[in-house]
Coordinates of C-alpha atoms and ligand atoms in Angstrom, one line a residue:
M30 CA -30.3 53.6 -48.0
E31 CA -32.7 56.5 -49.1
R32 CA -34.9 57.4 -46.4
E33 CA -37.8 59.9 -46.4
M34 CA -37.0 62.9 -44.4
I35 CA -38.5 66.1 -42.8
V36 CA -36.0 68.9 -42.4
I37 CA -36.6 71.2 -39.3
L38 CA -35.0 74.7 -39.8
D39 CA -33.9 76.1 -36.5
F40 CA -34.5 79.8 -35.7
G41 CA -33.4 79.5 -32.1
G42 CA -36.6 78.2 -30.7
Q43 CA -36.4 76.3 -27.4
Y44 CA -38.7 73.6 -28.5
K45 CA -36.9 72.5 -31.7
Q46 CA -36.0 69.2 -30.2
L47 CA -39.6 68.7 -29.2
I48 CA -40.7 69.3 -32.8
A49 CA -38.3 66.6 -33.9
R50 CA -39.3 64.1 -31.2
R51 CA -43.0 64.5 -32.3
V52 CA -42.2 64.0 -36.0
R53 CA -40.1 60.8 -35.1
A54 CA -43.0 59.6 -33.0
C55 CA -45.1 59.5 -36.2
H56 CA -42.3 57.1 -37.5
V57 CA -40.9 59.8 -40.0
Y58 CA -37.2 60.6 -39.8
C59 CA -36.3 64.2 -39.3
E60 CA -33.1 66.2 -38.9
I61 CA -32.7 69.7 -37.3
R62 CA -30.6 72.1 -39.5
P63 CA -29.6 75.7 -39.0
C64 CA -31.9 78.3 -40.6
T65 CA -28.9 79.5 -42.5
T66 CA -28.6 76.1 -44.3
P67 CA -27.8 77.0 -48.1
L68 CA -30.5 76.3 -50.5
E69 CA -28.4 73.8 -52.4
E70 CA -27.8 71.8 -49.3
L71 CA -31.5 71.7 -48.6
R72 CA -32.2 70.6 -52.1
A73 CA -29.6 67.8 -51.8
L74 CA -31.3 66.5 -48.7
A75 CA -34.5 66.1 -50.7
P76 CA -36.8 66.6 -47.8
K77 CA -40.5 65.5 -48.1
G78 CA -41.4 68.6 -46.1
I79 CA -39.8 71.5 -44.2
I80 CA -40.7 72.8 -40.8
L81 CA -39.7 76.3 -39.6
T82 CA -39.3 76.5 -35.8
G83 CA -40.2 79.2 -33.4
G84 CA -37.5 81.7 -32.2
P85 CA -37.0 84.7 -30.0
G86 CA -36.6 87.2 -32.8
S87 CA -38.9 89.6 -34.6
V88 CA -39.0 89.2 -38.4
Y89 CA -38.8 92.9 -39.0
A90 CA -35.7 93.4 -36.7
P91 CA -32.4 94.1 -38.5
D92 CA -30.8 91.1 -37.0
A93 CA -33.8 88.8 -37.6
P94 CA -32.7 85.1 -38.3
L95 CA -33.9 84.4 -41.9
C96 CA -33.8 81.4 -44.2
D97 CA -33.3 81.5 -48.0
P98 CA -36.6 82.5 -49.4
G99 CA -35.8 80.2 -52.3
L100 CA -37.0 77.2 -50.2
F101 CA -40.6 78.4 -50.9
S102 CA -39.8 77.6 -54.5
L103 CA -38.6 73.9 -54.0
G104 CA -42.0 72.5 -54.4
V105 CA -41.9 71.1 -50.9
P106 CA -44.6 71.6 -48.3
V107 CA -43.7 74.0 -45.5
L108 CA -45.1 74.3 -42.0
G109 CA -44.2 77.4 -40.1
I110 CA -44.5 77.4 -36.2
C111 CA -44.6 80.6 -34.2
Y112 CA -41.7 82.7 -35.5
G113 CA -41.6 80.4 -38.4
A114 CA -45.3 81.2 -39.2
Q115 CA -44.5 84.9 -39.0
L116 CA -41.4 84.5 -41.2
M117 CA -43.6 82.8 -43.8
A118 CA -46.0 85.5 -43.9
H119 CA -43.2 88.2 -44.0
L120 CA -41.3 86.4 -46.8
L121 CA -44.4 85.8 -49.0
G122 CA -45.7 89.3 -48.9
G123 CA -47.9 89.5 -45.7
Q124 CA -47.5 91.7 -42.8
V125 CA -46.3 91.0 -39.2
R126 CA -46.7 93.6 -36.4
S127 CA -46.1 93.7 -32.7
A128 CA -49.4 93.4 -30.7
E129 CA -50.5 95.6 -27.8
I130 CA -50.6 92.6 -25.4
S131 CA -48.7 89.4 -25.8
E132 CA -50.3 86.0 -25.6
Y133 CA -48.7 83.5 -23.3
G134 CA -49.8 80.1 -22.2
R135 CA -52.9 78.0 -22.5
T136 CA -55.3 79.8 -24.8
Q137 CA -58.7 79.1 -26.3
L138 CA -58.5 78.2 -30.1
W139 CA -61.3 78.3 -32.6
I140 CA -60.9 76.4 -35.8
D141 CA -62.3 78.5 -38.8
G142 CA -61.1 76.2 -41.5
P143 CA -62.4 72.7 -40.6
G144 CA -61.6 71.6 -44.1
S145 CA -57.9 72.3 -43.5
P146 CA -55.8 69.1 -44.0
L147 CA -54.3 69.8 -40.5
F148 CA -57.5 70.1 -38.7
Q149 CA -59.5 67.1 -40.1
Q150 CA -59.8 65.4 -36.7
V151 CA -59.7 68.5 -34.5
P152 CA -62.8 69.9 -32.7
R153 CA -64.0 73.4 -33.7
E154 CA -63.1 74.6 -30.3
T155 CA -60.0 73.5 -28.4
T156 CA -56.9 75.0 -26.7
C157 CA -53.4 75.8 -27.7
W158 CA -50.1 76.9 -26.2
M159 CA -49.2 80.5 -27.2
S160 CA -46.0 82.3 -26.6
H161 CA -45.7 85.5 -28.8
R162 CA -46.1 89.2 -29.1
D163 CA -45.8 89.6 -32.8
Y164 CA -48.7 88.4 -34.9
I165 CA -49.6 88.1 -38.5
A166 CA -51.6 91.2 -39.3
A167 CA -52.0 90.8 -43.1
L168 CA -52.0 87.4 -44.9
P169 CA -49.8 86.9 -48.0
A170 CA -51.7 86.5 -51.3
G171 CA -53.1 83.0 -51.7
F172 CA -53.5 82.3 -47.9
I173 CA -56.6 82.0 -45.9
A174 CA -56.8 82.2 -42.0
T175 CA -57.9 78.8 -40.6
A176 CA -58.1 79.5 -36.9
H177 CA -58.1 82.3 -34.3
T178 CA -57.9 83.0 -30.6
P179 CA -59.4 85.8 -28.4
A180 CA -56.3 88.1 -29.1
C181 CA -54.9 86.6 -32.3
P182 CA -56.8 86.9 -35.6
T183 CA -54.4 84.6 -37.4
A184 CA -53.7 81.7 -35.1
A185 CA -53.4 79.5 -38.3
M186 CA -53.2 80.2 -42.1
E187 CA -52.6 78.1 -45.1
D188 CA -52.3 78.0 -48.8
T189 CA -53.2 74.5 -49.8
C190 CA -52.4 75.1 -53.5
R191 CA -48.7 75.6 -52.6
N192 CA -48.9 73.4 -49.4
F193 CA -47.8 76.2 -47.1
Y194 CA -49.1 76.0 -43.5
A195 CA -48.6 78.3 -40.6
L196 CA -49.4 77.9 -36.9
Q197 CA -48.8 80.8 -34.5
F198 CA -49.2 78.4 -31.5
H199 CA -46.9 75.5 -30.6
P200 CA -48.3 72.1 -31.7
E201 CA -45.3 70.3 -30.4
V202 CA -46.0 71.0 -26.7
L203 CA -48.4 68.8 -24.8
H204 CA -50.3 71.8 -23.7
T205 CA -51.8 72.0 -27.3
P206 CA -53.8 68.7 -27.0
E207 CA -54.5 68.4 -30.6
G208 CA -50.9 69.4 -31.6
T209 CA -49.6 65.9 -32.2
E210 CA -52.6 65.4 -34.5
M211 CA -51.8 68.4 -36.6
L212 CA -48.1 67.5 -37.0
R213 CA -49.1 63.9 -37.9
R214 CA -51.5 65.2 -40.6
F215 CA -48.7 67.5 -41.9
V216 CA -46.0 64.8 -42.2
W217 CA -48.4 61.9 -43.3
D218 CA -51.1 63.6 -45.4
V219 CA -49.6 66.9 -46.6
C220 CA -45.9 65.6 -47.1
G221 CA -47.0 62.1 -48.0
C222 CA -44.5 60.4 -45.7
G223 CA -44.9 56.8 -44.8
E224 CA -44.0 55.3 -41.4
S225 CA -40.6 54.3 -42.4
W226 CA -38.7 55.2 -39.3
V227 CA -38.9 52.1 -37.1
M228 CA -36.3 50.5 -34.9
D229 CA -36.1 47.1 -36.4
S230 CA -34.9 48.4 -39.7
Y231 CA -32.6 50.9 -37.8
I232 CA -30.8 47.9 -36.2
E233 CA -30.4 46.1 -39.6
E234 CA -29.0 49.4 -41.2
Q235 CA -26.6 50.1 -38.5
V236 CA -25.3 46.5 -38.2
A237 CA -24.5 46.7 -41.9
A238 CA -23.0 50.2 -41.7
V239 CA -20.8 49.4 -38.7
R240 CA -19.6 46.0 -40.3
A241 CA -18.7 48.1 -43.5
Q242 CA -16.9 50.8 -41.6
V243 CA -15.0 48.5 -39.2
G244 CA -14.2 45.5 -41.3
T245 CA -12.0 43.2 -39.2
G246 CA -10.8 46.1 -37.0
R247 CA -11.0 46.3 -33.2
V248 CA -13.5 48.7 -31.7
L249 CA -13.0 50.2 -28.1
L250 CA -15.9 51.5 -26.2
A251 CA -16.0 53.1 -22.7
L252 CA -19.0 51.5 -21.1
S253 CA -20.4 53.4 -18.1
G254 CA -23.5 51.2 -17.5
G255 CA -25.7 54.2 -18.5
V256 CA -28.4 53.8 -21.1
D257 CA -26.5 55.3 -24.1
S258 CA -23.1 53.4 -23.8
S259 CA -25.0 50.2 -22.8
V260 CA -27.2 50.4 -25.8
A261 CA -24.2 51.2 -28.1
A262 CA -22.4 48.2 -26.6
A263 CA -25.4 45.9 -27.4
L264 CA -25.8 47.2 -31.0
L265 CA -22.0 47.0 -31.7
S266 CA -21.8 43.5 -30.2
R267 CA -24.6 42.5 -32.6
A268 CA -22.5 44.0 -35.4
V269 CA -18.9 42.9 -34.7
G270 CA -19.1 40.5 -31.7
K271 CA -15.8 40.0 -30.0
Q272 CA -14.1 42.6 -32.1
L273 CA -15.7 45.0 -29.6
V274 CA -13.8 45.6 -26.5
C275 CA -15.8 47.4 -23.7
V276 CA -13.8 48.9 -20.8
F277 CA -15.8 49.5 -17.7
V278 CA -13.9 51.9 -15.4
D279 CA -15.5 51.5 -12.0
H280 CA -14.5 54.7 -10.2
G281 CA -15.9 53.6 -7.0
L282 CA -18.6 56.4 -7.2
M283 CA -21.5 54.3 -8.5
R284 CA -24.7 53.7 -6.7
K285 CA -24.9 50.7 -4.5
G286 CA -24.7 47.5 -6.4
E287 CA -24.5 49.1 -9.8
A288 CA -21.0 48.1 -10.7
D289 CA -22.0 44.5 -10.1
K290 CA -25.1 44.9 -12.3
V291 CA -23.0 46.2 -15.2
K292 CA -20.6 43.2 -14.8
A293 CA -23.5 40.8 -14.7
V294 CA -25.0 42.2 -17.9
F295 CA -21.9 42.6 -20.0
G296 CA -19.5 40.1 -18.3
P297 CA -19.1 36.4 -19.2
G298 CA -22.3 34.8 -20.0
G299 CA -23.7 38.2 -21.1
F300 CA -23.4 39.8 -24.5
D301 CA -21.1 38.6 -27.2
L302 CA -18.3 41.1 -26.7
T303 CA -14.9 41.5 -24.9
F304 CA -15.6 42.9 -21.5
R305 CA -12.7 44.5 -19.4
P306 CA -13.7 45.8 -16.0
V307 CA -11.2 48.0 -14.3
D308 CA -11.5 48.5 -10.5
A309 CA -10.1 52.0 -10.0
G310 CA -11.7 53.2 -6.8
E311 CA -8.6 53.6 -4.9
R312 CA -7.0 55.7 -7.6
F313 CA -9.9 58.0 -7.8
F314 CA -10.3 58.4 -3.9
A315 CA -6.5 59.2 -3.7
A316 CA -6.8 61.8 -6.4
L317 CA -9.9 63.3 -4.6
K318 CA -8.4 63.4 -1.2
G319 CA -8.7 66.8 0.5
V320 CA -10.4 68.3 -2.6
T321 CA -13.6 70.3 -1.8
D322 CA -14.1 72.6 -4.8
P323 CA -16.9 71.1 -7.1
E324 CA -15.3 72.1 -10.4
Q325 CA -12.0 70.8 -9.2
K326 CA -13.5 67.5 -8.3
R327 CA -15.1 67.2 -11.7
R328 CA -11.7 68.0 -13.4
I329 CA -9.9 65.4 -11.4
I330 CA -12.5 62.8 -12.1
G331 CA -12.5 63.5 -15.8
E332 CA -8.7 63.4 -16.0
Q333 CA -8.4 60.1 -13.9
F334 CA -10.9 58.6 -16.0
I335 CA -9.1 59.4 -19.3
R336 CA -5.8 58.2 -17.8
T337 CA -7.3 54.9 -16.5
F338 CA -9.0 54.4 -19.9
E339 CA -5.9 55.2 -21.8
A340 CA -3.8 52.8 -19.7
E341 CA -6.2 50.0 -20.4
A342 CA -6.4 50.7 -24.1
R343 CA -2.6 50.7 -24.3
A344 CA -2.5 47.3 -22.5
L345 CA -4.9 46.0 -25.2
G346 CA -2.4 46.6 -28.1
E347 CA -3.7 47.6 -31.4
V348 CA -7.1 49.3 -31.5
D349 CA -8.6 50.7 -34.7
F350 CA -11.8 52.5 -33.8
L351 CA -13.2 54.4 -30.8
A352 CA -16.9 54.0 -30.3
Q353 CA -19.1 56.5 -28.5
G354 CA -22.7 56.6 -27.3
T355 CA -23.2 60.1 -28.6
I356 CA -27.0 60.8 -29.2
Y357 CA -28.9 63.4 -31.2
P358 CA -29.4 66.0 -28.5
D359 CA -25.6 66.1 -28.0
V360 CA -25.1 66.7 -31.7
V361 CA -27.7 69.4 -31.8
E362 CA -26.6 71.1 -28.7
S363 CA -22.8 71.1 -29.7
G364 CA -23.8 72.3 -33.2
T365 CA -25.6 75.4 -32.1
G366 CA -22.7 76.7 -30.0
S367 CA -24.9 78.6 -27.6
A368 CA -22.8 80.9 -25.4
G369 CA -23.8 81.1 -21.8
A370 CA -22.4 81.2 -18.3
V371 CA -20.7 78.0 -17.2
I372 CA -22.7 76.7 -14.3
K373 CA -21.0 73.3 -14.2
S374 CA -18.7 71.8 -16.5
H375 CA -20.8 68.8 -17.6
H376 CA -18.1 66.7 -19.3
N377 CA -19.4 63.3 -19.4
V378 CA -16.7 61.2 -17.8
G379 CA -15.5 59.3 -20.9
G380 CA -14.6 62.1 -23.1
L381 CA -12.2 61.6 -25.9
P382 CA -8.7 60.2 -24.8
K383 CA -6.1 62.7 -25.8
D384 CA -3.1 60.6 -26.4
L385 CA -4.4 57.7 -28.4
S386 CA -4.8 57.6 -32.0
F387 CA -7.7 55.8 -33.7
S388 CA -8.3 55.4 -37.3
G389 CA -12.0 56.2 -36.9
L390 CA -14.9 57.0 -34.6
V391 CA -18.1 54.8 -34.5
E392 CA -21.2 56.4 -33.2
P393 CA -24.2 54.1 -33.9
L394 CA -26.7 56.2 -31.9
R395 CA -25.9 59.6 -33.3
P396 CA -29.3 60.3 -35.0
L397 CA -31.4 59.0 -32.0
F398 CA -33.4 60.7 -29.2
K399 CA -33.3 59.2 -25.8
D400 CA -36.6 57.5 -26.0
E401 CA -35.6 55.9 -29.2
V402 CA -32.3 54.7 -27.7
R403 CA -34.4 53.1 -25.0
E404 CA -36.6 51.5 -27.6
L405 CA -33.6 50.2 -29.4
G406 CA -32.1 48.8 -26.2
R407 CA -35.3 46.8 -25.5
K408 CA -35.2 45.4 -28.9
L409 CA -31.5 44.3 -28.4
G410 CA -32.5 42.6 -25.2
L411 CA -31.1 44.8 -22.6
P412 CA -32.8 44.3 -19.0
E413 CA -35.2 47.1 -17.9
S414 CA -32.9 47.9 -15.0
I415 CA -30.5 49.4 -17.6
I416 CA -33.2 50.7 -19.9
R417 CA -35.1 52.6 -17.3
R418 CA -32.0 53.7 -15.4
Q419 CA -32.3 57.3 -14.2
P420 CA -29.7 59.7 -15.6
F421 CA -26.6 59.5 -13.5
P422 CA -23.9 62.1 -13.7
G423 CA -20.5 61.1 -15.1
P424 CA -18.6 62.1 -11.9
G425 CA -21.1 59.9 -10.0
L426 CA -21.7 60.3 -6.3
A427 CA -18.8 62.8 -6.1
V428 CA -21.3 65.5 -7.1
R429 CA -23.8 64.2 -4.6
I430 CA -21.4 64.7 -1.8
V431 CA -20.8 68.2 -0.7
G432 CA -17.2 68.9 0.2
E433 CA -14.5 66.2 0.3
V434 CA -15.2 62.8 -1.0
T435 CA -14.2 59.9 1.1
P436 CA -15.0 56.2 1.0
D437 CA -17.0 56.5 4.2
K438 CA -19.2 59.3 2.8
V439 CA -19.7 57.3 -0.4
R440 CA -20.8 54.4 1.7
I441 CA -23.3 56.6 3.4
V442 CA -24.7 57.9 0.2
Q443 CA -24.9 54.5 -1.3
E444 CA -26.8 53.0 1.7
A445 CA -29.2 55.9 2.0
D446 CA -29.9 56.0 -1.7
A447 CA -30.6 52.3 -1.8
I448 CA -33.2 52.8 0.9
F449 CA -34.7 55.8 -0.9
Q450 CA -35.0 53.7 -4.1
E451 CA -36.5 50.7 -2.4
E452 CA -39.2 52.9 -0.7
L453 CA -39.9 54.7 -4.0
Q454 CA -40.6 51.3 -5.5
R455 CA -42.7 50.2 -2.6
F456 CA -44.8 53.3 -2.8
D457 CA -45.1 52.9 -6.5
V458 CA -43.7 56.3 -7.5
D459 CA -43.1 56.8 -11.2
T460 CA -39.5 57.8 -11.4
G461 CA -39.6 57.9 -15.2
S462 CA -39.7 61.6 -15.6
G463 CA -37.2 62.9 -13.1
Q464 CA -34.4 62.2 -10.9
F465 CA -34.6 60.7 -7.4
F466 CA -31.6 60.3 -5.2
A467 CA -29.9 60.6 -1.8
A468 CA -27.1 63.1 -1.4
L469 CA -24.9 64.0 1.5
S470 CA -24.8 67.6 2.8
N471 CA -21.6 68.7 4.5
L472 CA -23.6 69.6 7.6
R473 CA -22.8 67.9 10.8
S474 CA -25.1 68.5 13.7
V475 CA -25.9 67.4 17.3
G476 CA -28.4 64.7 17.8
V477 CA -29.4 62.3 20.5
M478 CA -29.6 58.6 20.0
G479 CA -30.0 56.0 22.7
D480 CA -29.4 58.6 25.5
G481 CA -26.1 59.5 23.9
R482 CA -24.9 62.6 22.1
T483 CA -24.3 62.2 18.4
Y484 CA -22.5 64.6 15.9
E485 CA -23.2 63.1 12.5
Y486 CA -24.0 64.0 8.9
A487 CA -27.4 65.1 7.3
V488 CA -28.6 63.2 4.3
V489 CA -30.5 65.1 1.8
L490 CA -33.3 63.4 -0.2
R491 CA -33.6 65.0 -3.6
A492 CA -36.3 64.3 -6.0
V493 CA -37.3 66.4 -9.0
S494 CA -39.7 66.2 -11.9
T495 CA -38.4 67.5 -15.1
E496 CA -38.9 67.1 -18.8
D497 CA -35.6 68.2 -20.1
F498 CA -33.3 68.6 -16.9
M499 CA -32.9 72.4 -17.8
T500 CA -35.6 73.3 -15.3
A501 CA -37.0 71.0 -12.6
T502 CA -39.4 71.2 -9.6
A503 CA -39.3 69.3 -6.4
A504 CA -41.4 66.1 -6.6
R505 CA -44.5 66.1 -4.4
L506 CA -43.7 62.8 -2.6
P507 CA -46.1 61.3 -0.1
Y508 CA -45.3 62.4 3.4
E509 CA -45.4 58.7 4.6
L510 CA -42.7 57.7 2.2
L511 CA -40.4 60.6 3.3
D512 CA -41.1 59.7 6.9
R513 CA -40.4 56.0 6.4
C514 CA -37.0 56.9 4.5
M515 CA -36.1 59.2 7.5
N516 CA -36.7 56.4 9.9
R517 CA -34.8 53.8 8.0
I518 CA -31.9 55.9 7.0
I519 CA -31.3 57.0 10.6
N520 CA -31.7 53.4 11.9
E521 CA -29.9 51.5 9.1
V522 CA -27.0 53.9 8.0
D523 CA -24.1 54.6 10.3
G524 CA -23.1 58.1 10.5
V525 CA -26.4 59.9 9.9
N526 CA -28.5 61.6 12.5
R527 CA -30.7 63.9 10.4
V528 CA -32.6 63.5 6.9
L529 CA -33.6 66.5 5.0
Y530 CA -36.0 66.8 1.9
D531 CA -34.7 69.3 -0.7
L532 CA -37.7 71.4 -1.8
T533 CA -35.7 73.8 -4.1
S534 CA -36.6 73.9 -7.8
K535 CA -34.2 74.5 -10.6
P536 CA -33.5 77.3 -11.0
P537 CA -32.4 78.7 -8.5
A538 CA -30.8 75.4 -7.4
T539 CA -29.4 72.7 -9.8
I540 CA -30.5 69.2 -9.8
E541 CA -27.2 67.7 -8.4
L542 CA -25.8 69.4 -5.3
E543 CA -22.3 70.1 -6.8
Ligands
LIG615 P1 -27.7 69.9 -12.9 O1 -27.1 69.4 -11.6 O2 -26.8 70.8 -13.7 O3 -28.0 68.6 -13.7 O4 -29.1 70.6 -12.8 C1 -28.7 68.5 -14.9 C2 -28.5 67.0 -15.5 O5 -27.2 66.8 -15.7 C3 -26.6 65.7 -15.0 N1 -25.3 66.1 -14.6 C4 -24.3 65.6 -15.3 N2 -24.0 64.6 -16.2 N3 -21.8 64.9 -16.1 C5 -22.8 64.3 -16.6 O6 -22.7 63.5 -17.5 C6 -21.7 65.8 -15.1 O7 -20.7 66.4 -14.7 C7 -23.0 66.2 -14.7 N4 -23.6 67.1 -13.8 C8 -24.8 67.0 -13.8 C9 -27.6 65.6 -13.8 O8 -27.5 64.3 -13.2 C10 -28.9 66.0 -14.4 O9 -29.4 64.9 -15.0

């Protein structure tokens, strides 16, 4: 089906996904493409508009990322943001220079062109989020400046005849309060997009697409109980019913009661699909015995998972398709191939089985962002307990236990975590934008309980606020909540005589302990 689309050309900016999410929130479909996308490919996509992202480069540097200047001749509206704005100036004959001082953070913004299509509803004086050193020193022919800041004469410029717009600041971040409005005006008014990106029609489209791809074949999905694989299961079951086989490998490292919750939702009486739970805890514990190195733990769990999954798949006999809950951020990140130091090998447990052959891969969530996946899940009737589930690492509690993983340590973390979750709920803490969990340090220390000496473990409460899980700060939880958790955990969980609250941000720490 033909769908109106905005193309976002990526010049290496850290906010590219945020731009895409804001455009999607206007119910307009968009895709992120590398800035080097050939003109012919862009033309074939027939976008209603193009957005050029920010990026760390300077347009006049020899290695500056560029796009084909021919895109300005496609007759399609273009919006340049930050580096994208400077590139537009540079490629169309303006001048970009390095400023004496850089502008960073929240900045006063004056609108000089109140008639601008982007600024119709924007007050004359507002704020924006700046992050730049280079600036547009001379405008290309045909452009007028439409906004300025104390240090930046061209905070926005436009050529309404050709439909080219440029913003030096970042409209996509919430620190630019009018930014969403500006993006909305660009995609709706300038590009003329309608609100065609809605989840109801996405369900219909995907159900038809999956049926066409799969026919009468059998589809196998590794269901973890996380949001993505659960929504994929619900969607696929609507498309192909019992032809879908969901294998749920319970590695014994889930949070308290979680395995039962997954079984209740997807087992008999739940969705119309073939559900195969595998109780593999013993196997995982045996493989993890004596292992203390975090990376080795991850490797072992990944490997055990694949082996268990493969054995189950073989026992099923003929399977034609493998389904995965891949979502758009996975696609974008793996496509850009950013090279950095390996801090942790974040393999999702459930990577591709190596020794099984399938005639195709089914990925019904591939174009979706997380918030869209949640919306889809709600429409498909999944319970809130799954939709609002906090991200949980593939290797489970094994990365929340420092040192060797044993069934007893898992019990301690499960019990302590359940208490923490109960209290978070009781104190009405919004856990939506972060991660809140109990972990187990490898620290044992001396205590005194009931006149006797104890030598027990220290539970760590970890709570972070984060937008993107790349950086995070410790959540400011009420002291009474922490105090109550300490009290309950010591009293109710055997093997614990200390409770610590982890104040560390990321960086320097990571969110999980291992
Ligand atoms: P870190 O600990 O690296 O975590 O700050 C960032 C986010 O990633 C999750 N995480 C994982 N997810 N497999 C996963 O699927 C893993 O091995 C893994 N390790 C960490 C973590 O829960 C947080 O949301």
